[in-house]
CSV table of C-alpha atoms and ligand atoms in Angstrom, one decimal:
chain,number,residue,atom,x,y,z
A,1,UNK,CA,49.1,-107.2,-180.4
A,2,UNK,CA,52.1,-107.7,-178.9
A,3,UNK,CA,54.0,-109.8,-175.9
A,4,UNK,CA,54.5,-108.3,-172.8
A,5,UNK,CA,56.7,-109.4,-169.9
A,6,UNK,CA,56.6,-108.4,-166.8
A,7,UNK,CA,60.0,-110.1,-164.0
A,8,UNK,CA,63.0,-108.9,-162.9
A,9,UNK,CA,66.1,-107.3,-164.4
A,10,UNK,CA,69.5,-107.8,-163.0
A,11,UNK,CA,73.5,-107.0,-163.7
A,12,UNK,CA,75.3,-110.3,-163.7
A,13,UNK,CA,79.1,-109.5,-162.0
A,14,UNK,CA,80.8,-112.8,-163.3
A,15,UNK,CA,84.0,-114.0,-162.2
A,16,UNK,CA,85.4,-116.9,-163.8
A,17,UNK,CA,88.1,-118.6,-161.9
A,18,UNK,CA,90.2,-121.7,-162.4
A,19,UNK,CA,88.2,-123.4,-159.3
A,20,UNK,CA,85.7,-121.9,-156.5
A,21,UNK,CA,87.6,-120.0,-153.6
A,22,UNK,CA,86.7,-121.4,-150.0
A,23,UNK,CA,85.6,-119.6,-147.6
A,24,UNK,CA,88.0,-117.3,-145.7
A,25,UNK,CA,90.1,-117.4,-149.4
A,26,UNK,CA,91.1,-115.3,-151.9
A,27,UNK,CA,91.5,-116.0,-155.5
A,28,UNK,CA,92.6,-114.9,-158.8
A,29,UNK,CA,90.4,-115.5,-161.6
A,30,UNK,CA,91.3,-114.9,-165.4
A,31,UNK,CA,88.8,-112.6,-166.2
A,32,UNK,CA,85.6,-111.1,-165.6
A,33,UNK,CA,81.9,-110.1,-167.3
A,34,UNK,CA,79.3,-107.5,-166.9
A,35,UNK,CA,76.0,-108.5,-168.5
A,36,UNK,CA,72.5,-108.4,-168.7
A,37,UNK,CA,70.4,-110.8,-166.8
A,38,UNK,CA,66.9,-111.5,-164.8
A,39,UNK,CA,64.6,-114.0,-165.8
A,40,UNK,CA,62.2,-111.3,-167.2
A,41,UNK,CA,64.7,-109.6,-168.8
A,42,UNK,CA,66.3,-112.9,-170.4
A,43,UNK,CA,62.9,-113.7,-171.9
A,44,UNK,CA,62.3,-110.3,-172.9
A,45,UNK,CA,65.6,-109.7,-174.7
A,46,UNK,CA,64.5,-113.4,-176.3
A,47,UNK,CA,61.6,-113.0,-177.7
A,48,UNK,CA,62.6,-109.3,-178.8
A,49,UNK,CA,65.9,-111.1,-180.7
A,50,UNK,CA,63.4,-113.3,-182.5
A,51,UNK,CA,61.4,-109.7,-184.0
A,52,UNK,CA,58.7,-109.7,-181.6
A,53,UNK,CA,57.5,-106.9,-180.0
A,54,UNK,CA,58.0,-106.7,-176.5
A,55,UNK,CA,57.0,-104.6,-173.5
A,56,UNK,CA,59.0,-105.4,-170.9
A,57,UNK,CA,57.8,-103.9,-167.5
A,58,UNK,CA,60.3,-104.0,-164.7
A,59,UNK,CA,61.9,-102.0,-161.7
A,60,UNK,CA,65.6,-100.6,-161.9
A,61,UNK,CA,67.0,-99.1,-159.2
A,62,UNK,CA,69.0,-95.4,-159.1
A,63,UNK,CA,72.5,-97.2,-158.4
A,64,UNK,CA,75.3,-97.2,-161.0
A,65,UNK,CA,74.1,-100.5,-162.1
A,66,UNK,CA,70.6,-99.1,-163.6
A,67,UNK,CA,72.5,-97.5,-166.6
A,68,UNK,CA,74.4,-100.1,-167.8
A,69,UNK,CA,71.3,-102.4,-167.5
A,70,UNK,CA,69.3,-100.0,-169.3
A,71,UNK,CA,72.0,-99.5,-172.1
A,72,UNK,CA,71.8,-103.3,-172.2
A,73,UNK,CA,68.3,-103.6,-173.1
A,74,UNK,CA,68.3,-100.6,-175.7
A,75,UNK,CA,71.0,-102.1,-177.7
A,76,UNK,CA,68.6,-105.3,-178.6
A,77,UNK,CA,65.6,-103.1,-179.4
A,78,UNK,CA,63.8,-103.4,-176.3
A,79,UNK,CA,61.4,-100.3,-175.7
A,80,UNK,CA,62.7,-98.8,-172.3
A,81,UNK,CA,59.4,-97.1,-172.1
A,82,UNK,CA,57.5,-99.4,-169.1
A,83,UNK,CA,61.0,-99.6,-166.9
A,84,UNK,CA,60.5,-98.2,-164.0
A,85,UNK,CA,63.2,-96.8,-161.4
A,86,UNK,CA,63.1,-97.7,-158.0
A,87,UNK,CA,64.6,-94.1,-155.7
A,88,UNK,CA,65.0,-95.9,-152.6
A,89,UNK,CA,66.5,-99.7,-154.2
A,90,UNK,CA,69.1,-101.0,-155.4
A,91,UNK,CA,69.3,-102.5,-159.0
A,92,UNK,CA,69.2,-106.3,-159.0
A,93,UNK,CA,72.4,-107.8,-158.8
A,94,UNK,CA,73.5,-111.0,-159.5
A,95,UNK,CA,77.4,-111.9,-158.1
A,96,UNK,CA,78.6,-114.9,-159.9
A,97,UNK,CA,81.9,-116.8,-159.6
A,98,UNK,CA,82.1,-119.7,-162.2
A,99,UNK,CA,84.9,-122.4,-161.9
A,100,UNK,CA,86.8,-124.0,-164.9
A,101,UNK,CA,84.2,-127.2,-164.7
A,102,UNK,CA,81.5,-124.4,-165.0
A,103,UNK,CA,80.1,-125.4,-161.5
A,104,UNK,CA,79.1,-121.9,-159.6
A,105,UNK,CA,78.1,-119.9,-157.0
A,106,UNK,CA,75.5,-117.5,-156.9
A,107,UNK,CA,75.0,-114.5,-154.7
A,108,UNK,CA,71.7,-112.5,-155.7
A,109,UNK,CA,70.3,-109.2,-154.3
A,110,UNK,CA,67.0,-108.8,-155.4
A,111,UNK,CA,67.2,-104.8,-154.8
A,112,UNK,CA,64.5,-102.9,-156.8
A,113,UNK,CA,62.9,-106.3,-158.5
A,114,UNK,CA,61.4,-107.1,-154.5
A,115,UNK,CA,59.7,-103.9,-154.0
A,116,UNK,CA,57.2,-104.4,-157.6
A,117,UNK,CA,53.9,-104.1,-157.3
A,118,UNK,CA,50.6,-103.1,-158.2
A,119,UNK,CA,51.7,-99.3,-159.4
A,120,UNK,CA,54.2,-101.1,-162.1
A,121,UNK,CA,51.0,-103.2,-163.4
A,122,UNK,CA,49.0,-99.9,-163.2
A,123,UNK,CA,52.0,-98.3,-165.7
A,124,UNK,CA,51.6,-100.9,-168.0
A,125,UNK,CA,47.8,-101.5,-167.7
A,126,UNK,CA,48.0,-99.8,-171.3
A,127,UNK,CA,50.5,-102.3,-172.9
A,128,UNK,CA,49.0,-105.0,-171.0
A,129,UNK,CA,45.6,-104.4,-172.3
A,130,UNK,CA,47.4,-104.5,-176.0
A,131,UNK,CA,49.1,-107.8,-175.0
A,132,UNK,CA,48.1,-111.5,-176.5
A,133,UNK,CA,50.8,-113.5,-174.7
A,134,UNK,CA,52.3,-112.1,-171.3
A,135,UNK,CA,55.1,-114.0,-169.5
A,136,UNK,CA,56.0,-113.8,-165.9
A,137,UNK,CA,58.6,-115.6,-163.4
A,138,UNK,CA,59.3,-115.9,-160.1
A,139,UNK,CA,61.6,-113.2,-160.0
A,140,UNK,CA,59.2,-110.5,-158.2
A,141,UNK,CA,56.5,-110.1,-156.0
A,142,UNK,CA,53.4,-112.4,-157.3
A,143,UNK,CA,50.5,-110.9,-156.1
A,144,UNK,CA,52.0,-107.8,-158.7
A,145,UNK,CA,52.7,-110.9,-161.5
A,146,UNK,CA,48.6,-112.1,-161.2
A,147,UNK,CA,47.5,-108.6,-160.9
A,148,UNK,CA,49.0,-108.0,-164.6
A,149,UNK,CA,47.8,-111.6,-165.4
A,150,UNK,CA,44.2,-110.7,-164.7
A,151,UNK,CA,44.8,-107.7,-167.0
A,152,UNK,CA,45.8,-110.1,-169.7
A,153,UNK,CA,43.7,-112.6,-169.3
A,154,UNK,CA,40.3,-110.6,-169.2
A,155,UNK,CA,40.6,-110.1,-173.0
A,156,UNK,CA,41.7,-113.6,-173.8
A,157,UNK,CA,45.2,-113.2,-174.0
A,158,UNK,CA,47.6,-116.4,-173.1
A,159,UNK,CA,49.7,-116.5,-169.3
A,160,UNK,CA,52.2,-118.2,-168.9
A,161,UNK,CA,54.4,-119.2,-166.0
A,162,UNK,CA,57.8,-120.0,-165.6
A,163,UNK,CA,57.7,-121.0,-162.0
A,164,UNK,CA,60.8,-120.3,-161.5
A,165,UNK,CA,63.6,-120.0,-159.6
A,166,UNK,CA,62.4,-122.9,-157.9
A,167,UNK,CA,59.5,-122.3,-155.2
A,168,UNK,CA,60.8,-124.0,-152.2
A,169,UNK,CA,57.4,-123.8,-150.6
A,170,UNK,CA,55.4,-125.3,-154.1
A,171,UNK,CA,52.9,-122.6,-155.7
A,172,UNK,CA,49.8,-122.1,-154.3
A,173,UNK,CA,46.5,-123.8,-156.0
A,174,UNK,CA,45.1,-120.8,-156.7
A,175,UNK,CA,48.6,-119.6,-159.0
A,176,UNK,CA,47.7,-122.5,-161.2
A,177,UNK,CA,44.5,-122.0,-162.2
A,178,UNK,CA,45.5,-118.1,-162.2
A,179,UNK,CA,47.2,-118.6,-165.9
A,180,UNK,CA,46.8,-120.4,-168.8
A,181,UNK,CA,50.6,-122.4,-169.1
A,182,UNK,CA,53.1,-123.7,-166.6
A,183,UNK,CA,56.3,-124.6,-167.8
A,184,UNK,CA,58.4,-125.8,-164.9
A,185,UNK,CA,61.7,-127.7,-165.2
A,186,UNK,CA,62.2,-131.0,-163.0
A,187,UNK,CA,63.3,-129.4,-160.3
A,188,UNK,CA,60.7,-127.2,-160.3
A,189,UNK,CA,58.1,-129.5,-160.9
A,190,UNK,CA,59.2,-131.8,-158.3
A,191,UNK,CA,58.6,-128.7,-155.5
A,192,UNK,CA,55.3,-127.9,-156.9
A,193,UNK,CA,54.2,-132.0,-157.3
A,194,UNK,CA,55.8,-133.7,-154.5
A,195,UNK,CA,58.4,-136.1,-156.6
A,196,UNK,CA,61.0,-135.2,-159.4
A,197,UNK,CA,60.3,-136.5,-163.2
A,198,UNK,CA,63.6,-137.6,-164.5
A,199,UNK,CA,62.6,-139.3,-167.7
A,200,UNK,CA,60.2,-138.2,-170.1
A,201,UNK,CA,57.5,-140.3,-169.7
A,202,UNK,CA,57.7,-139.1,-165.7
A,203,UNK,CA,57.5,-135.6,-167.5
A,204,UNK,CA,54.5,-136.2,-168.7
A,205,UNK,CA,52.9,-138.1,-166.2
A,206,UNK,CA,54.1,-134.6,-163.8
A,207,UNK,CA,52.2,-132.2,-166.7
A,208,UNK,CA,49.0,-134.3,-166.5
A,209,UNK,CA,49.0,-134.3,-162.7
A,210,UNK,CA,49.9,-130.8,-162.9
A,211,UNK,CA,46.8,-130.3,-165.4
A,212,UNK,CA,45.0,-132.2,-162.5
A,213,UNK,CA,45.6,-129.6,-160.1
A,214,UNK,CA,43.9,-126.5,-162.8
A,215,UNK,CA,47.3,-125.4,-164.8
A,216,UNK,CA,45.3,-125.4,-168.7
A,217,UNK,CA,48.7,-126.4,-170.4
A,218,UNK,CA,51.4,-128.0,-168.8
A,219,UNK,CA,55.0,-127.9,-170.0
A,220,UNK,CA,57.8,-130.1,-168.4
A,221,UNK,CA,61.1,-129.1,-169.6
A,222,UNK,CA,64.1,-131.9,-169.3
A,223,UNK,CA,66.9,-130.1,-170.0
A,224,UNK,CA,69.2,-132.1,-172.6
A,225,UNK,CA,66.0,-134.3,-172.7
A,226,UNK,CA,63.4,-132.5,-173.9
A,227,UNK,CA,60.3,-131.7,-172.7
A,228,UNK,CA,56.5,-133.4,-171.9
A,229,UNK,CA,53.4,-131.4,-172.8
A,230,UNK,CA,49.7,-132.2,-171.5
A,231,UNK,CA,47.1,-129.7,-172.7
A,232,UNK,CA,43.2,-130.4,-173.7
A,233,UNK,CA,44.0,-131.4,-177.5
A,234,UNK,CA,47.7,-132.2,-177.2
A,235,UNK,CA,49.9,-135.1,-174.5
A,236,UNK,CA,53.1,-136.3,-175.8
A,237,UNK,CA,56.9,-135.9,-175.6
A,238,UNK,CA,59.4,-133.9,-177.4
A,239,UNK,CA,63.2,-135.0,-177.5
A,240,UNK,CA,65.8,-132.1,-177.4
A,241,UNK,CA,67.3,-131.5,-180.2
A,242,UNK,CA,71.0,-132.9,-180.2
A,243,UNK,CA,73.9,-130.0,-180.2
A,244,UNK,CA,77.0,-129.3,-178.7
A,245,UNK,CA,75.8,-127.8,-175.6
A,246,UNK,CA,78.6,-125.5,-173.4
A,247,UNK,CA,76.7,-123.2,-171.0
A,248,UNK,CA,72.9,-124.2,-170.1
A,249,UNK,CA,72.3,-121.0,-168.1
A,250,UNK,CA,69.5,-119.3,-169.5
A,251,UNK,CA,68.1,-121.7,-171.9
A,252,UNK,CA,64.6,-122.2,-170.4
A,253,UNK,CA,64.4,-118.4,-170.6
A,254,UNK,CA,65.1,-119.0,-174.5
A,255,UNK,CA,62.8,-121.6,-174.2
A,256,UNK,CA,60.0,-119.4,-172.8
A,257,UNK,CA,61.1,-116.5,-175.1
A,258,UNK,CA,60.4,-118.6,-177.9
A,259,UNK,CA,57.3,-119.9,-176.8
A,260,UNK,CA,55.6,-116.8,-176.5
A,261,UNK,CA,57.0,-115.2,-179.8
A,262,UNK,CA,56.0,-118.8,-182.0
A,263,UNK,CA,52.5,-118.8,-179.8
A,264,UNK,CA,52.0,-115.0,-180.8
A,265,UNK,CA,52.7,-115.9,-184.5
A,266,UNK,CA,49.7,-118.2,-183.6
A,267,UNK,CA,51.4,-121.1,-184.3
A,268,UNK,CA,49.9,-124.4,-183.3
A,269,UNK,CA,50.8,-125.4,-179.3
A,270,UNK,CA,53.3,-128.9,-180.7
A,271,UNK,CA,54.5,-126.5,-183.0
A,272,UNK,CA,55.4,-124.2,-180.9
A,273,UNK,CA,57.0,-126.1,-178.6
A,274,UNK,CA,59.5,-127.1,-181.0
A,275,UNK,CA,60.2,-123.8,-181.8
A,276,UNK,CA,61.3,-123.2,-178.2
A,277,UNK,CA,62.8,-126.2,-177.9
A,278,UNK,CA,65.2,-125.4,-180.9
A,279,UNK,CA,65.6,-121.5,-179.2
A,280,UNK,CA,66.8,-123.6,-175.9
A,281,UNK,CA,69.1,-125.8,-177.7
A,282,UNK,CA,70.7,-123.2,-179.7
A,283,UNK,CA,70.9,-121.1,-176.4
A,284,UNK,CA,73.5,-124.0,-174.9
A,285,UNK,CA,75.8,-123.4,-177.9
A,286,UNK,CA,76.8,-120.2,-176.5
A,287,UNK,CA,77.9,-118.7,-173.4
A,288,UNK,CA,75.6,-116.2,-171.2
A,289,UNK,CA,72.0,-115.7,-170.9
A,290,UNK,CA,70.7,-112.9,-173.1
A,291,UNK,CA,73.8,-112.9,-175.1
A,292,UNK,CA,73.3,-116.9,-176.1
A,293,UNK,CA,69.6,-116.6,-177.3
A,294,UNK,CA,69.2,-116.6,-181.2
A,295,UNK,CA,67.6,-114.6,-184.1
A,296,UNK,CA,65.1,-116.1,-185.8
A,297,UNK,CA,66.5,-116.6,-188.7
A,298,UNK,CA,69.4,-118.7,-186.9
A,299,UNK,CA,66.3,-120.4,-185.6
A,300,UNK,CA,64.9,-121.1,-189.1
A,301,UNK,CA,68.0,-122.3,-190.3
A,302,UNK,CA,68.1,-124.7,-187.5
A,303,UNK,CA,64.7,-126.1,-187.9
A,304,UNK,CA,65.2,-126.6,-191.6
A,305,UNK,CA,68.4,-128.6,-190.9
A,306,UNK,CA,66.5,-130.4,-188.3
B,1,ADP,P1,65.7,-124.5,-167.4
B,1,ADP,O1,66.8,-123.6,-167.8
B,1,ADP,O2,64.5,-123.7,-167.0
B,1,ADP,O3,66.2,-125.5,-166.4
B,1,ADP,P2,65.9,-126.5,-169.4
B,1,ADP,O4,67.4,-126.7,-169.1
B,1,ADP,O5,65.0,-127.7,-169.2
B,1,ADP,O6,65.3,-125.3,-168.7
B,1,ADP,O7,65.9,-126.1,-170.9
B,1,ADP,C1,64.7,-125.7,-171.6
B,1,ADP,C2,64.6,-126.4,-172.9
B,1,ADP,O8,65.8,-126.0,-173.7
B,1,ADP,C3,64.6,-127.9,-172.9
B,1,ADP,O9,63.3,-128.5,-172.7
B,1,ADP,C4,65.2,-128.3,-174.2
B,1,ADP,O10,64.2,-128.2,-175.2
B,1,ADP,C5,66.2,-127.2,-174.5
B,1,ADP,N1,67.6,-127.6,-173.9
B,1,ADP,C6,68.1,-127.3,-172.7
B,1,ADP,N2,69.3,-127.9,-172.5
B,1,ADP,C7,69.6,-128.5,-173.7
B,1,ADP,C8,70.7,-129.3,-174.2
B,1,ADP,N3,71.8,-129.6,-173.4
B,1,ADP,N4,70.6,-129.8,-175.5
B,1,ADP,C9,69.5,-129.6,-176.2
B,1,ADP,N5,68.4,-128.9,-175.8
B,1,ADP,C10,68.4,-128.3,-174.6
């Protein structure tokens, strides 16, 4: 048994500047990054950094960008087997100029991550058969991301969701009862329920209503807060760990990276959860996205200290 993943994979071009240009303007900036990103392949490099195994299925794209991306994920053990190339698209790209106060813009071409569908899940069927926990985002097409649910779910393996980026438009009913775990952040929450949690107890009260409307296990994550949980045997709160956070991106992906590889290890749900909740913490210590999530025994070391 294994995890699987199945989202998008990008190259992150990041600029880091001493403030935003305008438009119209153009501006120095100190230096610049070429990394790994994607919210499926953030989660799959996570999980895989912890010693999971994880099939990651995805679309690249012929471009220049594919082979760094690709060199990427084989340098933190990833099997390359289930990526797929895209001949007429582009590889996801993600242009990124970050200012001194870390605030940001974001340009992002989708490229090849838009055109996946049911072939990819088709590919994979194998892995996906083989698969106990399966993650997915909102990254590519999601009639392809319940298709390979379905696959997963028919033997009794777990879903679950990170509805994100946010879905302007809310999810519709039938996505929740489609998988087993949601585990949207405020914002996302507050597109999908119609008002915003801001504390924790308004976390929770957003996971039961969410659990309302089908979702099996609902996770509210709160950023430097924590997170709420509702599920059938388990509602309560879970403050974030306190640490010296410096660059948030990516640290749900951690967070759902985590999840899956501590719910794999069949660890109990609260359990878990603080398990991922100690991957996201950690995650903010660092800069980057795939380069900030921790190994396991980092993790441990943590949680001991804890
Ligand atoms: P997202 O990146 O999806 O917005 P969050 O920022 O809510 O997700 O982070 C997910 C989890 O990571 C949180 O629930 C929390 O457990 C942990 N986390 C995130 N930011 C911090 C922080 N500044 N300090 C401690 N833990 C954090």
């Amino acid at each position: 048994m294994s995890i699987a993943v199945f989202g998008s994979i990008n190259m992150d071009v990041t600029a880091y500047m001493r403030r935003l240009p305008k438009p119209g303007e153009t501006l120095h900036g100190h230096e610049y990054k070429l990394g790994l990103g994607g919210k499926g392949a953030n989660q799959a490099v996570a999980a895989r950094k912890l010693g999971s195994d994880v099939a990651f299925i995805c679309r690249l794209g012929t471009d220049d960008f594919a082979k760094p991306a690709e060199r990427e994920l084989a340098g933190y053990g990833v099997d390359l087997s289930l990526v797929g190339r895209d001949a007429s698209g582009a590889t996801g790209l993600a242009i990124i100029n970050v200012g001194e106060g870390g605030e940001n813009y974001i340009s992002l071409i989708g490229g090849s991550n838009l055109r996946v569908d049911l072939s990819d899940v088709e590919r994979a069927r194998p892995a996906l058969e083989q698969a106990s926990v399966l993650l997915l985002q909102l990254e590519v097409p999601l009639s392809a991301s319940l298709a390979a649910a379905a696959i997963v779910r028919g033997h009794g393996g777990t879903v679950i969701l990170d509805p994100a980026p946010a879905p302007e438009g809310g999810l519709a009913p039938e996505v929740l009862t489609s998988v087993d775990m949601l585990t949207p952040n405020e914002t996302e929450a507050g597109l999908i329920l119609g008002w915003q949690p801001e504390t924790l107890e308004q976390g929770l009260q957003a996971a039961r209503e969410l659990r309302g409307r089908g979702v099996a296990i609902a996770v509210v994550k709160l950023g430097s807060k924590g997170l709420a949980v509702a599920a059938p045997a388990l509602e309560t709160v879970i403050p974030a760990f306190k640490v010296n956070a410096i660059d948030t991106v990516g640290a749900g992906d951690c967070f759902n990276g985590g999840l899956a590889h501590a719910l794999e290890r069949r660890q109990p749900l609260e359990q878990a959860l603080r398990f991922a909740s100690a991957c996201g913490a950690l995650s903010t210590t660092r800069k980057g996205a795939s380069a900030a999530s921790p190994k396991l025994a980092e993790v441990e070391a943590f949680l001991a200290r804890a």
